[in-house]
Tab-separated table of C-alpha atoms and ligand atoms in Angstrom:
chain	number	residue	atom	x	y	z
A	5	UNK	CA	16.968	31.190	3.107
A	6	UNK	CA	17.797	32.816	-0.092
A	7	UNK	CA	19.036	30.725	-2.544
A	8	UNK	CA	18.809	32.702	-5.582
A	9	UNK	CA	17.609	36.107	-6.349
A	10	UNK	CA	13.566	36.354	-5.606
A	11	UNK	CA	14.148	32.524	-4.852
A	12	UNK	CA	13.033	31.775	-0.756
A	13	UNK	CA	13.180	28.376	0.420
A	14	UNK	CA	13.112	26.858	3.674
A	15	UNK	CA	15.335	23.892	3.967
A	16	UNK	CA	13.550	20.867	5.875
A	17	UNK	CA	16.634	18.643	6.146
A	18	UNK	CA	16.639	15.135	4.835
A	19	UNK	CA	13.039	14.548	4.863
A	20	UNK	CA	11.983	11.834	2.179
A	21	UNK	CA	8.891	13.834	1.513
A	22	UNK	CA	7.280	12.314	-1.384
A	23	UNK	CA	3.336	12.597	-0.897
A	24	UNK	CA	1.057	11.190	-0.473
A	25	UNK	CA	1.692	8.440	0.958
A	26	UNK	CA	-0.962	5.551	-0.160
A	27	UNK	CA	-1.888	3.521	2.693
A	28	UNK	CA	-2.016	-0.377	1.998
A	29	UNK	CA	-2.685	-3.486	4.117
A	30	UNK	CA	-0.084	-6.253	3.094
A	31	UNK	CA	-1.319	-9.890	3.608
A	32	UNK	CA	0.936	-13.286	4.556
A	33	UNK	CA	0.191	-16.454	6.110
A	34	UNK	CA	2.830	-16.874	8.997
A	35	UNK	CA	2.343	-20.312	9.863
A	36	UNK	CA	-0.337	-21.285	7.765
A	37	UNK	CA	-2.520	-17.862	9.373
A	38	UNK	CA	-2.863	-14.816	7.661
A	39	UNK	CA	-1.149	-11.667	9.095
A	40	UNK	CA	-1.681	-8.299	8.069
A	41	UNK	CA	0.551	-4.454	8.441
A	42	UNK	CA	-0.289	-1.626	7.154
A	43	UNK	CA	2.236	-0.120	4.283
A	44	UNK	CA	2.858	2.812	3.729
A	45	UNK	CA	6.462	2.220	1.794
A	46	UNK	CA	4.897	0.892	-1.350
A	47	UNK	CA	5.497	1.358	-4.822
A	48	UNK	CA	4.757	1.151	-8.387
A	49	UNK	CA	8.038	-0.032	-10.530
A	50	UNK	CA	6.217	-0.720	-13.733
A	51	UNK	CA	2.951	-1.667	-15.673
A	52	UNK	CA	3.797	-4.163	-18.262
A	53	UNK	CA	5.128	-6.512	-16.675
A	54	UNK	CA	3.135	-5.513	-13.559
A	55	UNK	CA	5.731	-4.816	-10.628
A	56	UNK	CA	5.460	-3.640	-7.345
A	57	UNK	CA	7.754	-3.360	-3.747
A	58	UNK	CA	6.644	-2.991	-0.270
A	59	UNK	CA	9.793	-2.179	1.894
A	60	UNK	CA	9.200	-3.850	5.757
A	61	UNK	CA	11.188	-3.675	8.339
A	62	UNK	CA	12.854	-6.765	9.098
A	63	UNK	CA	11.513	-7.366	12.728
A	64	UNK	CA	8.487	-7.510	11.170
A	65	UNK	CA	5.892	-10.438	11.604
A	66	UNK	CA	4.495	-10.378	8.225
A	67	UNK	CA	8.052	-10.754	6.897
A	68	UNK	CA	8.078	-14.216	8.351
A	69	UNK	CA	5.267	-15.330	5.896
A	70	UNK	CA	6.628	-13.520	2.800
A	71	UNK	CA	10.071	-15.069	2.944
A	72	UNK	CA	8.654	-18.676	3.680
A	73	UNK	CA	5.770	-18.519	0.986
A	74	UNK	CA	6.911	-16.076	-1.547
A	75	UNK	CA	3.909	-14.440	-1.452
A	76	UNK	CA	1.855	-11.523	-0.126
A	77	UNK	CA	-0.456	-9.400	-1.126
A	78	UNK	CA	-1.609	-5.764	-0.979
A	79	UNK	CA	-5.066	-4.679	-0.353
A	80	UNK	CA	-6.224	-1.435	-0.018
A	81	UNK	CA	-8.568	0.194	2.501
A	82	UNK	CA	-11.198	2.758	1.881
A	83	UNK	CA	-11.573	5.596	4.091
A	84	UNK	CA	-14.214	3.345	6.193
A	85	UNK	CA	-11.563	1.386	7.152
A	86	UNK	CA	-9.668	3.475	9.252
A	87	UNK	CA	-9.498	2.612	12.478
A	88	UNK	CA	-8.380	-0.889	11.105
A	89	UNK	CA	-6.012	0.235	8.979
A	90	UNK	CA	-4.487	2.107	12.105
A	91	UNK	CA	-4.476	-1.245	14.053
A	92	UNK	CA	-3.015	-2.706	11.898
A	93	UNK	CA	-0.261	-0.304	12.536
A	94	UNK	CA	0.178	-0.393	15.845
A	95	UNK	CA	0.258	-4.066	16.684
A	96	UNK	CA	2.383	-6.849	15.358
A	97	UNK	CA	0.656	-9.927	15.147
A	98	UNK	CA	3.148	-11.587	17.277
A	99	UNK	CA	1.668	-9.713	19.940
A	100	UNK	CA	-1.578	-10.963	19.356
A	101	UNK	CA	-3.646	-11.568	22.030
A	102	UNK	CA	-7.594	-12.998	21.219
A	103	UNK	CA	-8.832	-12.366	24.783
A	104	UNK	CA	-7.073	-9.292	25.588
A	105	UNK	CA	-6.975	-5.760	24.331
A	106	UNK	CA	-5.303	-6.792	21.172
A	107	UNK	CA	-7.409	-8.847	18.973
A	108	UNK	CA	-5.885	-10.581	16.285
A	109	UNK	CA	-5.904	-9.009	13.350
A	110	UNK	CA	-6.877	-11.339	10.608
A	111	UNK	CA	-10.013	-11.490	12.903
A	112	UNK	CA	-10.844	-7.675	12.030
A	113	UNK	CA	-11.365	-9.101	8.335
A	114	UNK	CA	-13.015	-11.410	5.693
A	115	UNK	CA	-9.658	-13.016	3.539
A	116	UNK	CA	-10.133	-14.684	0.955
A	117	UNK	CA	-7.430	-16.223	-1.218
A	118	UNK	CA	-6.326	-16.960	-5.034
A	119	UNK	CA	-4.312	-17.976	-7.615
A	120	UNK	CA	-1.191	-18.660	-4.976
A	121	UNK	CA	-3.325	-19.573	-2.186
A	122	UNK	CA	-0.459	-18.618	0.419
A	123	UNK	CA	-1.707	-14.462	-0.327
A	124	UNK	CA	-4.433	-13.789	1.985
A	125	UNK	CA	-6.299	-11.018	0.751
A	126	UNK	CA	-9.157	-8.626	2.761
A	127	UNK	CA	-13.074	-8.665	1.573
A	128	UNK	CA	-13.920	-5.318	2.768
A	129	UNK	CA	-10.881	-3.733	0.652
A	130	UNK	CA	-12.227	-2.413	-2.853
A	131	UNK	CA	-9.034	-3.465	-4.894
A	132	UNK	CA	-6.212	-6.144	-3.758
A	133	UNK	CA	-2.830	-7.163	-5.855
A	134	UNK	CA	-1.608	-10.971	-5.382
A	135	UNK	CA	2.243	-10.600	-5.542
A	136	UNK	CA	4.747	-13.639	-6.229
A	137	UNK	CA	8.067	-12.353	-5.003
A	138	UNK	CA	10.823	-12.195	-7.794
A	139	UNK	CA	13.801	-10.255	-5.753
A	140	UNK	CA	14.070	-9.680	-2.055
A	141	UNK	CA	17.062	-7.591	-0.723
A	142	UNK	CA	17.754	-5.658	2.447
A	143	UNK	CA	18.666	-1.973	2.877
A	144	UNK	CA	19.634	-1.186	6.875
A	145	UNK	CA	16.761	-2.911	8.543
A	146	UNK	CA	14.406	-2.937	5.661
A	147	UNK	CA	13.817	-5.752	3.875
A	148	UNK	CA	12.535	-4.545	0.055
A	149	UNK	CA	10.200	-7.345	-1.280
A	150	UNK	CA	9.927	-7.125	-5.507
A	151	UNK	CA	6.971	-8.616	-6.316
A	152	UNK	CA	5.269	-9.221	-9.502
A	153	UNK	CA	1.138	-9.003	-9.579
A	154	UNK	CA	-0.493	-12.340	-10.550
A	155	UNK	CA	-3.547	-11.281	-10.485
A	156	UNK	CA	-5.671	-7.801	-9.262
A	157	UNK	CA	-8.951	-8.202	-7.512
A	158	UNK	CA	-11.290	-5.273	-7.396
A	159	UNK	CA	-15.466	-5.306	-6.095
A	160	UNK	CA	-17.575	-5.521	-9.022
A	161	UNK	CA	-19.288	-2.431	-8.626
A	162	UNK	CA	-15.847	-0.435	-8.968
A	163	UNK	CA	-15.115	-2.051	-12.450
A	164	UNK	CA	-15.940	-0.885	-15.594
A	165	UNK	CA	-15.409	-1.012	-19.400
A	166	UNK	CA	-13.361	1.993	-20.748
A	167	UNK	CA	-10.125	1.466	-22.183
A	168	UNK	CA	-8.896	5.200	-20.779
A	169	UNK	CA	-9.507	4.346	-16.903
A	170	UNK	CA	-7.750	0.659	-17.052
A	171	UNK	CA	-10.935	-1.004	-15.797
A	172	UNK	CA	-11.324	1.122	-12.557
A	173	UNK	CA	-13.624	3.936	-11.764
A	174	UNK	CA	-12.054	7.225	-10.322
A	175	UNK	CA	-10.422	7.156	-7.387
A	176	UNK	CA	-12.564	8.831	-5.633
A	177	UNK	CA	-15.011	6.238	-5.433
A	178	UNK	CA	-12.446	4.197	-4.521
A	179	UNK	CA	-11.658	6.104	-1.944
A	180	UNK	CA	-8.386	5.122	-0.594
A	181	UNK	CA	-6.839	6.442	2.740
A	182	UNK	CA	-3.833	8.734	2.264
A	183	UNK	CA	-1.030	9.467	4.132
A	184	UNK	CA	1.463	12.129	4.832
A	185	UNK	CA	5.042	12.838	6.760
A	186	UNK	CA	2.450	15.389	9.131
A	187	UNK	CA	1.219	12.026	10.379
A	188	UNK	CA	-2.366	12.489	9.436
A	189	UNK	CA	-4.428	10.349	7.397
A	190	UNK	CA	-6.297	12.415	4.151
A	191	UNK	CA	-8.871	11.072	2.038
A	192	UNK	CA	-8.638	11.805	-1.746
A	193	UNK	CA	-9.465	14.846	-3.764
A	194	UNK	CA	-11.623	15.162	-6.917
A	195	UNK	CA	-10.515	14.264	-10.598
A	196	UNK	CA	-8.729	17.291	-12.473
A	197	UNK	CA	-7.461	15.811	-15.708
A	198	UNK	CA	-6.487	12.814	-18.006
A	199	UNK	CA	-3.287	11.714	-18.364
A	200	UNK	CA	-1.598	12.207	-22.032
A	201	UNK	CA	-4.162	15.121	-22.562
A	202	UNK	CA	-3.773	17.828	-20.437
A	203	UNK	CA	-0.516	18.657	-22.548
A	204	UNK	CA	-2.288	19.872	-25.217
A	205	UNK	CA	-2.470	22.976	-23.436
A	206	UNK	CA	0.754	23.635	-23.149
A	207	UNK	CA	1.800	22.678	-26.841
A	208	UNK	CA	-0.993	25.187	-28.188
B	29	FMN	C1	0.444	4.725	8.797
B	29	FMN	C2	1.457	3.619	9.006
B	29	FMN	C3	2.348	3.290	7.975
B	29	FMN	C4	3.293	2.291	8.154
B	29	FMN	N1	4.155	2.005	7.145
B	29	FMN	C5	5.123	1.072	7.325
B	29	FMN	C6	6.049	0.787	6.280
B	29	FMN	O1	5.963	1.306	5.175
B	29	FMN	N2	7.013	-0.143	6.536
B	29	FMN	C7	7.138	-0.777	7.733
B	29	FMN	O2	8.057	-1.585	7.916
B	29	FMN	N3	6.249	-0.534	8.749
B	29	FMN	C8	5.252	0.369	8.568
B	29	FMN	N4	4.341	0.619	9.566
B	29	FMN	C9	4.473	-0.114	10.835
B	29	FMN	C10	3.911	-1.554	10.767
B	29	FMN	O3	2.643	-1.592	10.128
B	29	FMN	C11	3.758	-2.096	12.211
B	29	FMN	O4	5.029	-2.167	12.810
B	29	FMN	C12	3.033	-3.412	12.312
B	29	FMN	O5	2.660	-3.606	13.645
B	29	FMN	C13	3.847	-4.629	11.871
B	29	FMN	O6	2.996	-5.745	11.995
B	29	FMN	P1	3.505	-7.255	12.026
B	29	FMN	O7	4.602	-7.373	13.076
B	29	FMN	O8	2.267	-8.036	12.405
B	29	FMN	O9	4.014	-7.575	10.672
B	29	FMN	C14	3.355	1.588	9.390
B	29	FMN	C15	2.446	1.904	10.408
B	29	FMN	C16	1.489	2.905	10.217
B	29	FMN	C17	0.504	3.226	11.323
């Protein structure tokens, strides 16, 4: 389609393509066990204070926990963690069945738990946010949980002291699964700047 001379775009229709997609595991105890789903509708909404929202559809079992406790938490895989991450998914821990095809999920992990003790968070993930819920409202059948981050857990070996990198090492030894609207999973490319710097070049 030609929308302005030399200008060719193909229109998609309403597509909420924003990519990529970071792929999370959120965490609740539903009656007193920990559940976990895998996120993909999860965002940033500001450092200082440290805010975040996961949006989860309403039917959801995980919900259960994070309206009765106030909590959850969101822990992210690394690439290793695939196939759980998928599972995670795919079944709803309602559906749980220990001696059947569908293991329970909290089984797939280590959790361990902090400052709110109702978060349950996953060993095996590299970095995991404790969130107290400040706002919860519902959009169609979404339910948007506004959380604020308590407390941030990374492993020990992916910490380290340099004011520029905010006490993390690059992402990609992190390496965090990806997501897209193609419905494939990527893993993360190499470093190509720093923020606040590269604008030097355009300024000169
Ligand atoms: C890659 C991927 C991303 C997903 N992202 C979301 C999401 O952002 N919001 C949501 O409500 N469900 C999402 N889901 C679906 C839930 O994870 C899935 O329905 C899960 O079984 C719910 O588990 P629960 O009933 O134990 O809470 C996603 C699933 C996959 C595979």
């Amino acid at each position: 389609m030609l929308l302005k001379e030399n200008v060719v775009k193909t229109k998609l229709g309403k597509l909420p393509y924003i990519y990529p997609i970071p792929i999370t595991l959120v965490g609740a105890n539903v009656d007193g066990k920990p559940n976990f789903e895998t996120i993909g509708d999860v965002g940033l909404m500001g450092i200082n204070p440290a805010l975040v929202y996961i949006a989860s559809h309403r039917d959801h079992y995980t919900n259960l926990g994070i309206l009765a406790n106030g909590t959850y938490s969101i822990n992210f895989p690394n690439t290793a963690m695939l196939a759980q991450a998928d599972y995670c998914g795919g079944v709803s821990g309602r559906d749980a069945d220990p001696q059947g095809a569908n293991p329970c999920k909290a089984e797939l992990f280590e959790v361990f738990y902090g400052e709110l003790e109702t978060a349950p968070m996953i060993v095996a993930c590299p970095v995991s946010l404790e969130c107290r819920v400040i706002q919860e409202f519902s959009i169609q059948k979404r339910q948007i949980f506004i959380a604020e981050v308590v407390q941030t857990y990374a492993d020990a070996q992916y910490v380290i002291e340099d004011g520029n990198t905010r006490g993390l090492v690059d992402l990609t030894q992190l390496d965090p699964i990806l997501y897209a609207l193609d419905n494939r999973y990527y893993s993360i490319g190499k470093p190509i700047g720093v923020g606040y710097q590269e604008a030097k070049r355009v300024k000169n």
